Coordinates of C-alpha atoms in Angstrom, one line a residue:
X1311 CA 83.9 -238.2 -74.6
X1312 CA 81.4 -235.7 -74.4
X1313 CA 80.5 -233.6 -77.6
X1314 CA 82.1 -230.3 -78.1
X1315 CA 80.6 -227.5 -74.9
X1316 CA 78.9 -224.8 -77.4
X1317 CA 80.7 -221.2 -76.8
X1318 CA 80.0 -217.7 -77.6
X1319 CA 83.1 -216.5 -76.6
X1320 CA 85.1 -217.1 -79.8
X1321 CA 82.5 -215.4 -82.0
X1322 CA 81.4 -212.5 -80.0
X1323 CA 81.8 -209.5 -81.6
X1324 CA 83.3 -206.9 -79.4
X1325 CA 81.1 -205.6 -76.9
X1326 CA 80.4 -202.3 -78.2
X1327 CA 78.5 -203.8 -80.6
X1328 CA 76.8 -206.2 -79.0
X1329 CA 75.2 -203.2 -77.1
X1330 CA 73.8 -201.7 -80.1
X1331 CA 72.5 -204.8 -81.7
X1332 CA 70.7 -205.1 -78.1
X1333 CA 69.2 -201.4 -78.6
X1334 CA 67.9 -202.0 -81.5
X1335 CA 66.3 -205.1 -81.2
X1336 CA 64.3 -203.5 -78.0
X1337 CA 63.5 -200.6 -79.6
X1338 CA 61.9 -202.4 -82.5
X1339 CA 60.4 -205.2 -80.5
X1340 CA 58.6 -201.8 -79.0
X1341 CA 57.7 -200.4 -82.1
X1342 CA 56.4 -203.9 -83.5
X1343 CA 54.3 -204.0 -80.4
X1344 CA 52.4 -201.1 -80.8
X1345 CA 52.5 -201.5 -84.3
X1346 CA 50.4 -204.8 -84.0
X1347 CA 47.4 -202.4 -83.2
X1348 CA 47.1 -201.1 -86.8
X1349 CA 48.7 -204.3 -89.0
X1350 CA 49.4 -203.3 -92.3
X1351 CA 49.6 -206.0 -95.3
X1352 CA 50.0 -204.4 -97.7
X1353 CA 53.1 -202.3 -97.4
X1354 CA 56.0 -203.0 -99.9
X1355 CA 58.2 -204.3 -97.7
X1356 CA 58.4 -205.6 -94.2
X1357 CA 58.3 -202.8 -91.5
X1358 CA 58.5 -203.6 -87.8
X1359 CA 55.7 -205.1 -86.8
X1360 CA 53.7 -206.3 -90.0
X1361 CA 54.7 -210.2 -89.8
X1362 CA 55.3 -212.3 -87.4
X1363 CA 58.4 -213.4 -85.4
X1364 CA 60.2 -211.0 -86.7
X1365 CA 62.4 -211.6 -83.6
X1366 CA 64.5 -214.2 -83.2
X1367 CA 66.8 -214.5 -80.0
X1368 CA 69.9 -216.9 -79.4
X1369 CA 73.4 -216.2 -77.7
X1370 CA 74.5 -213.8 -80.7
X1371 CA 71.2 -211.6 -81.0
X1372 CA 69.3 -210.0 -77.5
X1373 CA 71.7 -212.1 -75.6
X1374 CA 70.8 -210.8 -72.3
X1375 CA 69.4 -212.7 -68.8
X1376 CA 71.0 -215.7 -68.7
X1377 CA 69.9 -217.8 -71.9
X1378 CA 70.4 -221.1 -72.8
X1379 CA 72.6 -221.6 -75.6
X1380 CA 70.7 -225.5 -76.6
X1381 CA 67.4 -222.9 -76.9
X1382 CA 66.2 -220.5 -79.5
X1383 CA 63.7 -218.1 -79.0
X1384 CA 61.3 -216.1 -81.4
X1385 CA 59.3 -213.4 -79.9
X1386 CA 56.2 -211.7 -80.7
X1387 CA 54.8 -208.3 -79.6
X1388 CA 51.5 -208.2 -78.6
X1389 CA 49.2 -205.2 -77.7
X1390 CA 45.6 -206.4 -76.8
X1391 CA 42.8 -204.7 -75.6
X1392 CA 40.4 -206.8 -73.2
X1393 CA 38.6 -209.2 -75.3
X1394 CA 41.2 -209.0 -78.3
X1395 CA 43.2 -212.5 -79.1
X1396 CA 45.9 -214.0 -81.1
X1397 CA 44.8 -217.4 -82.7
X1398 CA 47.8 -219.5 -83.4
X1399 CA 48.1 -223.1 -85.4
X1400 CA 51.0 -224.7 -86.1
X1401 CA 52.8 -228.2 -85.8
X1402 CA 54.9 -230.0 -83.0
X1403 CA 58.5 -229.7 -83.7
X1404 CA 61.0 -232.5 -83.3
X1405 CA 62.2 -231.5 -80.7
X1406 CA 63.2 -232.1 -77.0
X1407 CA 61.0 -229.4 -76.1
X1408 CA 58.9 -226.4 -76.8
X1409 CA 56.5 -223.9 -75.2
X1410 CA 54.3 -220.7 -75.7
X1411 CA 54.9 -217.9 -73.1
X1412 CA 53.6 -215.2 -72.6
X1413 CA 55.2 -211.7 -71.0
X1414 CA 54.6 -207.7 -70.0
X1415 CA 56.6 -205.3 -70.6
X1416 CA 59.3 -206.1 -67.1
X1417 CA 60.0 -209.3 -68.6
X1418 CA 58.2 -211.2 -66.2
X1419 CA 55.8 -214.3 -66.8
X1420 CA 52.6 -214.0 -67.3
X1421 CA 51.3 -217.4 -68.7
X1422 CA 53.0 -220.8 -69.7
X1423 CA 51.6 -223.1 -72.1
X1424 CA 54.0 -226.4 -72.5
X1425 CA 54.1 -228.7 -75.4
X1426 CA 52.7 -231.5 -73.6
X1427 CA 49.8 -229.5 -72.1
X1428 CA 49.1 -228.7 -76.3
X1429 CA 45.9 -231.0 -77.1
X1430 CA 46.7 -231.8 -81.0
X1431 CA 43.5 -231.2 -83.6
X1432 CA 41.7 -233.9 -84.4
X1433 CA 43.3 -236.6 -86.1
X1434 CA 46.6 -235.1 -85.1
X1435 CA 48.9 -236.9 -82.2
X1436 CA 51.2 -235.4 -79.8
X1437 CA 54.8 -236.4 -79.7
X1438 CA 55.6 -235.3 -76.4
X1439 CA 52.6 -236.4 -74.7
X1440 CA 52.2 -239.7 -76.8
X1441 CA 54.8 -242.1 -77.6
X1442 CA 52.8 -243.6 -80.8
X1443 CA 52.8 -240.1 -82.0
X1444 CA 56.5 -239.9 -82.4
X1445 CA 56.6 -241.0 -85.9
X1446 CA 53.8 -239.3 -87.6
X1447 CA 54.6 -236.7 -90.5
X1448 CA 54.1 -233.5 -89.5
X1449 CA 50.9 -233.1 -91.4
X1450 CA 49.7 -235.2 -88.7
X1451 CA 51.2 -233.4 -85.8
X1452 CA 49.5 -230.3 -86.0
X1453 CA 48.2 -228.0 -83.2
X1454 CA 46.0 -225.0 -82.2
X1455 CA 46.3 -222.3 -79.2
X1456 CA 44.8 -218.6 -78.4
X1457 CA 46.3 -216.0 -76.7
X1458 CA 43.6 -215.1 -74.6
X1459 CA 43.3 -211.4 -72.3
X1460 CA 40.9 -213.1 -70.0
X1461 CA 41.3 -216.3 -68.0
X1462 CA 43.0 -218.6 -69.9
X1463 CA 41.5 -222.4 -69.3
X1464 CA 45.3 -224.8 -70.6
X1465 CA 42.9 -227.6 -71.5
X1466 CA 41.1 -225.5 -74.1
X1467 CA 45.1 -224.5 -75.4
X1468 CA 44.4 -220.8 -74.0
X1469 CA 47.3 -218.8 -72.5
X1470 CA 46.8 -215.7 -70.9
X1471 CA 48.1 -212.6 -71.8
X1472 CA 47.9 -208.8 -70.1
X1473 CA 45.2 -206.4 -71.6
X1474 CA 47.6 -203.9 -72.9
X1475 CA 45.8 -202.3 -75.7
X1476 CA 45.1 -198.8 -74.4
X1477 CA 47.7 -196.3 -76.4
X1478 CA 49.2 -195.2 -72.6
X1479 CA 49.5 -198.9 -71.9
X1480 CA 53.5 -200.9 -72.2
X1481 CA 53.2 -204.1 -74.9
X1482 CA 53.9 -207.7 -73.7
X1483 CA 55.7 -210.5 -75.5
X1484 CA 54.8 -214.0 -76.8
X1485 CA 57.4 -216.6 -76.9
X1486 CA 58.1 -220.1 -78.8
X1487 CA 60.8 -221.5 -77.4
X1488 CA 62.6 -224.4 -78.3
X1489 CA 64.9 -226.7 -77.4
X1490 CA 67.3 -229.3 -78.7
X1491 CA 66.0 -229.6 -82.0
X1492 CA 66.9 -233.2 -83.0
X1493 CA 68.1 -231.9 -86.4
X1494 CA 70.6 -229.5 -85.5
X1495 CA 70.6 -227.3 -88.4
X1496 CA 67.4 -226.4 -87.8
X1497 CA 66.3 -224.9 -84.8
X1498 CA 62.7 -224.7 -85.2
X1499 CA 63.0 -228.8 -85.2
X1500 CA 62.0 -229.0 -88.6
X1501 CA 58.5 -227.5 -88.9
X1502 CA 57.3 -223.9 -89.6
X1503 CA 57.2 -221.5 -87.3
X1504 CA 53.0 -221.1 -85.6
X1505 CA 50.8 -219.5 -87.9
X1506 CA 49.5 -216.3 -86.3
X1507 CA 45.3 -214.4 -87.0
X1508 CA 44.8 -211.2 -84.8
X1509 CA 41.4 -211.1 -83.6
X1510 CA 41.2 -207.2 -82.7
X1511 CA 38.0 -205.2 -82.4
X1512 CA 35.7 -207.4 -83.9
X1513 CA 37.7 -207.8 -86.7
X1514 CA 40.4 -211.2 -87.8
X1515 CA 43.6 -210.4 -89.6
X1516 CA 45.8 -212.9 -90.6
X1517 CA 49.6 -211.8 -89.6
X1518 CA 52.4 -213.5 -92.2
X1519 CA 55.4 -214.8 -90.9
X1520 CA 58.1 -212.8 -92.0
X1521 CA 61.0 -213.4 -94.7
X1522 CA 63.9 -212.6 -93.0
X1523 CA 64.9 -212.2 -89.7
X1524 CA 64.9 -208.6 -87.9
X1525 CA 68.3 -206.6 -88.8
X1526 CA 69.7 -204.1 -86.1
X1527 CA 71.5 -202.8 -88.8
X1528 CA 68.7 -201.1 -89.7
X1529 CA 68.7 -199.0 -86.2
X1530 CA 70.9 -196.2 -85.2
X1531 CA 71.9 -194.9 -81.8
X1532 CA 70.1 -192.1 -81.9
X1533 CA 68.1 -190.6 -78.1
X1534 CA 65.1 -193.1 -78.4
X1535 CA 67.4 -196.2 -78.7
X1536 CA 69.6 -194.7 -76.2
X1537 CA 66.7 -194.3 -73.7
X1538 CA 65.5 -198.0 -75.0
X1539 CA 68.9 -199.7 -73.4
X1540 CA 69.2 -197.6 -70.8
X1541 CA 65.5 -199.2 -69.7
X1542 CA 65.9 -202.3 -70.6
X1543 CA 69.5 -202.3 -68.6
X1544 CA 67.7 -200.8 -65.2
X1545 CA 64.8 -203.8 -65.4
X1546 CA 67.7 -207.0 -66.3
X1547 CA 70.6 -205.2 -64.0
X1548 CA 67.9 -204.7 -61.1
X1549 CA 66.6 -208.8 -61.5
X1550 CA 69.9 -209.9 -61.9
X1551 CA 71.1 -208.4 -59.1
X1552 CA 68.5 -209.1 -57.0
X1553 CA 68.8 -213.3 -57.9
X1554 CA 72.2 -213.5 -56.8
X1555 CA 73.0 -210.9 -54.8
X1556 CA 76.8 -210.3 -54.2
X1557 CA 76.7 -211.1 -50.4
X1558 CA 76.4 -214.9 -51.7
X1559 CA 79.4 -217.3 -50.9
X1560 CA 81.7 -217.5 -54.3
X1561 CA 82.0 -221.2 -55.7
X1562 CA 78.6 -222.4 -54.0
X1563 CA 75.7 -222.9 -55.9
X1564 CA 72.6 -221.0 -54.3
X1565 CA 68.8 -221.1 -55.2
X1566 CA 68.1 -217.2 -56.6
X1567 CA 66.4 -214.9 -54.6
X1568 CA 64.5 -214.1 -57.5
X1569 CA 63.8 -214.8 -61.3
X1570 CA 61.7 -212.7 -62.1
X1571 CA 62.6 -209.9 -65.2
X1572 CA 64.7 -212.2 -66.6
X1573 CA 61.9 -213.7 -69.2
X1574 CA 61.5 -216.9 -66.7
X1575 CA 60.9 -220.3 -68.6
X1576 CA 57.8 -221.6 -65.8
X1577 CA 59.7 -225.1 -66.6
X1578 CA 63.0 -224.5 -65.7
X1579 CA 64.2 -223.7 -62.3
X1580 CA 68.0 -222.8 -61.2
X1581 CA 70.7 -222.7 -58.7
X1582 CA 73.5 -220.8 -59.2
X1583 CA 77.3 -219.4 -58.4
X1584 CA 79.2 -216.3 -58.7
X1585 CA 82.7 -217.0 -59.7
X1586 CA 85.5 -214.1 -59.6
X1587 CA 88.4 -214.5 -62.1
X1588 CA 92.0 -215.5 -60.7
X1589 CA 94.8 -216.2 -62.7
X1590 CA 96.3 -219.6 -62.2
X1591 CA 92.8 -220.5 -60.4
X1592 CA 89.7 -223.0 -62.1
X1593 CA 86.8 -224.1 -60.3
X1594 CA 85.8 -227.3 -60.5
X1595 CA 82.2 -229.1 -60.0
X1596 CA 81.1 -232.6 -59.6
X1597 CA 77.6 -234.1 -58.7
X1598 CA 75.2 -236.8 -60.0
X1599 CA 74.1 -236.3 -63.1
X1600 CA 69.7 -236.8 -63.9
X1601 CA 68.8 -239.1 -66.6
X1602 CA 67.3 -237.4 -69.6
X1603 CA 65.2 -238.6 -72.6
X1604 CA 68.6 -238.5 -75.2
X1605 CA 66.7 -237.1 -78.2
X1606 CA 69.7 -236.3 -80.4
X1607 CA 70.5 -239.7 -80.0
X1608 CA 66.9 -241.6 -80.8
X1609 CA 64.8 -241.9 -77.7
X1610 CA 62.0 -240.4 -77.4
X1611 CA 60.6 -237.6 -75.2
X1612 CA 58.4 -239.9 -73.8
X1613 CA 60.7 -242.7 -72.6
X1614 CA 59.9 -243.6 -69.1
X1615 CA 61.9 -243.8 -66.3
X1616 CA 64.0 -240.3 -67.0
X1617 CA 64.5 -237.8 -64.1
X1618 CA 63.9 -234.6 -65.9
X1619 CA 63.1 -233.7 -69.4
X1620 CA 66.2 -231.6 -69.7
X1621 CA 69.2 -229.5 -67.4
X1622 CA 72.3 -228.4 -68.3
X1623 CA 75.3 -225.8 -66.7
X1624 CA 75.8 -222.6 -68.3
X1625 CA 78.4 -219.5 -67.6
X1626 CA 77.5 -216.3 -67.9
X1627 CA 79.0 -212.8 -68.1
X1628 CA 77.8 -210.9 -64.0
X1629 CA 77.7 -207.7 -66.3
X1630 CA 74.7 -205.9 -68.2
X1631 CA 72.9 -207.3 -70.1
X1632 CA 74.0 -210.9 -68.6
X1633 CA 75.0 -212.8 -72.1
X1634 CA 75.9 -216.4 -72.0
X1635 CA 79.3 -217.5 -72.4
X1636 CA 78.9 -220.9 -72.9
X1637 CA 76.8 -224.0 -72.3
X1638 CA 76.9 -227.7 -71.7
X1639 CA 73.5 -229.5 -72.1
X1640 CA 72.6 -233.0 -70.6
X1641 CA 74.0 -234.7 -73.8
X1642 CA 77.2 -232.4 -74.4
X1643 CA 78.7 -233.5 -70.6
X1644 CA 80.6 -236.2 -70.1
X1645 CA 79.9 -238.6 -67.0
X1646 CA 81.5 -241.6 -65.6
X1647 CA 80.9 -245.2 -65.1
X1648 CA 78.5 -244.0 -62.3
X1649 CA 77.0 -241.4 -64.0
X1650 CA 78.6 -238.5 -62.6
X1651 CA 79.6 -235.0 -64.2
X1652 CA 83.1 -232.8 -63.3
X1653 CA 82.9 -229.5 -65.2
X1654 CA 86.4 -227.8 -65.1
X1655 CA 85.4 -223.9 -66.0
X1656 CA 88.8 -222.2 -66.7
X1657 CA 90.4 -219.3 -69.0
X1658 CA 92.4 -220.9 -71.8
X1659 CA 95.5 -220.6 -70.2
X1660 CA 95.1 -222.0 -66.9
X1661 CA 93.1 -225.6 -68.3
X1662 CA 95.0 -228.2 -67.2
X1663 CA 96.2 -230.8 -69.8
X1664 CA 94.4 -233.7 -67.1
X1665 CA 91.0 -232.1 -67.7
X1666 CA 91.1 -232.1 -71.5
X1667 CA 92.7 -235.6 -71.8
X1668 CA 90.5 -237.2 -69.3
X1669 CA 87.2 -238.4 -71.1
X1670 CA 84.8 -238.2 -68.0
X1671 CA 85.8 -233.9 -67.7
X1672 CA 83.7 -231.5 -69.7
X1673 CA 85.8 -228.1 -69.9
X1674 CA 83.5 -225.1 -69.6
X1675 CA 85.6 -221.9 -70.6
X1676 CA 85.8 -218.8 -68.2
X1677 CA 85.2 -216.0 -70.9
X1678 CA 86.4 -212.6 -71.6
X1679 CA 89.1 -212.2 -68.3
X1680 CA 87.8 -208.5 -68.7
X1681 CA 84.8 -209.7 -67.2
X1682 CA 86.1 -211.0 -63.9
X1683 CA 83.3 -211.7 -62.6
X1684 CA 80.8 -214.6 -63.2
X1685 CA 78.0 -216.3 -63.1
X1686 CA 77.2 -220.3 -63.4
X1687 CA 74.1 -221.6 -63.7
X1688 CA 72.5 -224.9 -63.1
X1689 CA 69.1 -225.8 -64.7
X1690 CA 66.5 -228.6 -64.4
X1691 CA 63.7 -228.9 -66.4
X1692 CA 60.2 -230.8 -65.9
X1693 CA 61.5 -233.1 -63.3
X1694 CA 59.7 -236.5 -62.5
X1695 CA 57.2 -237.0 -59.5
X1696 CA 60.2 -239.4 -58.4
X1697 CA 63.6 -237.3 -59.2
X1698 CA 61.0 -234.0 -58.1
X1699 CA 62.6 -234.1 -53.9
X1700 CA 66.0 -234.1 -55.4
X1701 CA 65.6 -231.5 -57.6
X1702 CA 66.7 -228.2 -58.1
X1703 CA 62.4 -227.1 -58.0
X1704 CA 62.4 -228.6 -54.8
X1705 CA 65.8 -226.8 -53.5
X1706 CA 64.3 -223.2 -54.7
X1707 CA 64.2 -220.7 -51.6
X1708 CA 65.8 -223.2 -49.5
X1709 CA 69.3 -225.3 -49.0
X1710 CA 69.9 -226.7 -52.0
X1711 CA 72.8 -229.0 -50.5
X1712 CA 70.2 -230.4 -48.6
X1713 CA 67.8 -231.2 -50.7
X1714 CA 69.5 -232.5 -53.4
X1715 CA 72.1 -235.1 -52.0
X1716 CA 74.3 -236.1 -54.6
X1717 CA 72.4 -234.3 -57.3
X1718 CA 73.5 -231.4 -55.5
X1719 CA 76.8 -229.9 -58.0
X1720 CA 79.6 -229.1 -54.9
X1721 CA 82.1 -226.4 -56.5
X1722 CA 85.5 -225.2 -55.2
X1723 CA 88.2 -223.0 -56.6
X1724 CA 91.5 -225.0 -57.5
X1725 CA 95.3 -224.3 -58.5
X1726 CA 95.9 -225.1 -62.1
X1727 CA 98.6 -227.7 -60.8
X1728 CA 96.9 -229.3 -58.0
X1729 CA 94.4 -230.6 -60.6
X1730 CA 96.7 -231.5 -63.2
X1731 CA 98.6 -233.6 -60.0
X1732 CA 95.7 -235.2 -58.7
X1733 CA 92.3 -234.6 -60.8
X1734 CA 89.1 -233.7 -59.0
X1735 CA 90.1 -235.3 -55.8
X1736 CA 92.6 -233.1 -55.4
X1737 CA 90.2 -230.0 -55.9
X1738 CA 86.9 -231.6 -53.8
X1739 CA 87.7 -233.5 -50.4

């Protein structure tokens, strides 16, 4: 049976203050930003902005556009002037995967630099581009990047960033993401997070990683935070919106209009349904499931033959700022004999007894029921030259049912009874 589907719901506080702990985080992501144009090191304590990744984003903090609950985020304000950098070094994590990216201030990509793309220093190896590297200590698996305001050239490890120095300019974001961390516990996959030198005006300044994690605690709700969520709401409301717009058909999964705002990952691509709550009424979805390099349970990234690197099915709040509910990754659903995946998403109360009893079903829960309306989300990441015509990257801006054959996840609203008489069947002709 498949391992336990990872839910916010249960430990959400109430919504209230998930909105402040939003604000705050914005506001001093902003301030860290600017912040970054006059480092200090020696100030008593850590303000916003004098160390890095001070920012750390999962589904309980800056839970907003549709993240993946298997990935956690640090961010990274940047404000460079042409010709200014950010130097980074640091060491592969074990990990299923990890990237740099880079951001402005609408949340939309700018550059992607992906962990296989990362040439390792000398006398280093690289896990996900090299299976011999796998096993090396991580003294041996260290790397170097720059986050470059010109054009950025992957095979030197450059990633380009927006010149957005000048005082009237907005700041940009840098982000390490990473995902599946084969050890669990720690979600930077057992290795530091990059080290980070400024190079700004001629002049290099180390930036230390900080202690402790940013508190919104330490922010009120005062006019500048208030105008801060009321921005940040108008640019993730505005994308959201405009990816699934709300003339779609309910219980079929659509390629979005659009990702962009919603701090795209270049690697992942998406289809997607809007689900509206019913009691007494699941939905139910079934399709082929891609192979994946199981790296919780030993393989390595590397192992040839798998269809994507990584996908998974997540539900999410349709409401600002667009938190995640819950997720199932590749290795948390359960398949059949054949290899094929039925997700019954469903309130508490209307689960049927067949779904939770039958070990091939993978329960995704519906959320707050104050929240009536929903939105599930399909992901493939870094799919093979061979899996790549079936793929949700080749379905994007087109008929995904067509494209994808039985890769394609078919959905349909169901009576809690018809399924607990006759399973999926009775759901899906």
């Amino acid at each position: 049976m498949a391992a336990p589907v990872r839910s916010t719901a249960e430990a959400d506080p109430p919504t209230a203050v998930r909105g402040r702990r939003r604000t705050a985080v914005l506001v001093g992501l902003l301030a860290a930003a600017h912040a970054l144009l006059t480092p200090a090191s020696s100030a008593a304590q850590e303000p916003v902005g004098s160390c890095a990744w001070q920012f750390r984003s999962d589904s309980t903090v800056l839970d907003i556009a549709f993240p993946d609950v298997a990935a956690t985020y640090w961010v990274l304000p940047y404000a460079l002037a042409p010709g200014d950098s950010i130097e980074l070094r640091g060491t592969y994590p074990a990990a299923r995967y990890f990237s740099l990216n880079t951001y402005g201030t609408n949340f939309d990509t700018v550059d992607t630099l992906r962990d296989a793309q990362i040439v390792p220093d000398p006398g280093s190896g690289n896990p996900f581009a090299d299976a011999a590297a796998e096993g090396l200590p991580a003294s041996a698996r260290r790397w170097s990047a720059t986050v470059v305001t010109g054009p950025a050239d992957h095979a030197r490890n450059e990633i380009g960033a927006l010149p957005t120095g000048s005082p009237s300019a907005p700041a940009g974001f840098l982000i390490v993401r990473v995902y599946v961390p084969d050890d669990p516990s720690s979600p930077t996959g057992g290795v530091p997070l990059p080290d980070v030198t400024l190079h700004q005006g001629g002049r290099a300044v180390p930036v230390p990683t900080c202690g402790s994690d940013f508190d919104p605690a330490d922010y009120g709700s005062g006019p500048v935070e208030r105008a801060a969520e009321a921005a940040v709401d108008r640019i993730v409301e505005g994308a959201a919106s405009g990816a699934f717009p709300g003339d779609n058909p309910e219980a079929t999964f659509v390629s979005p209009a659009t990702t962009s705002g919603l701090f795209p990952n270049g690697d992942n691509k998406y289809i997607g349904s809007v689900l509206t709550y019913q009691p007494g009424r699941i939905l139910v979805v079934r399709g082929k499931a891609p192979t994946f390099p199981d790296t919780r349970a030993g393989e390595p990234v590397t192992t040839p033959g798998r269809q994507v690197r990584y996908w998974s099915m997540c539900q999410n709040d349709q409401v600002t700022p667009y938190p995640v509910v819950a997720c199932a990754a590749d290795f948390e659903t359960a398949t059949d004999a054949e290899g094929w995946f039925t997700y019954v998403v469903a309130a508490p109360q209307d689960v049927p007894a067949r779904a939770t009893a039958d070990p091939t079903v993978t329960v995704l829960p519906w959320g707050s029921t104050e929240v009536p309306k929903k939105t599930l989300l399909y992901r493939n990441m870094l799919p093979s030259d061979a899996f790549s015509p079936q793929s949700v990257q080749a379905a994007q801006g087109g008929d995904p049912a067509a494209t994808m054959g039985p890769y394609y996840p078919r959905a349909a609203y169901c009576d809690t009874a018809a399924f607990e008489a006759g399973g999926y069947a009775a759901c899906l002709p």
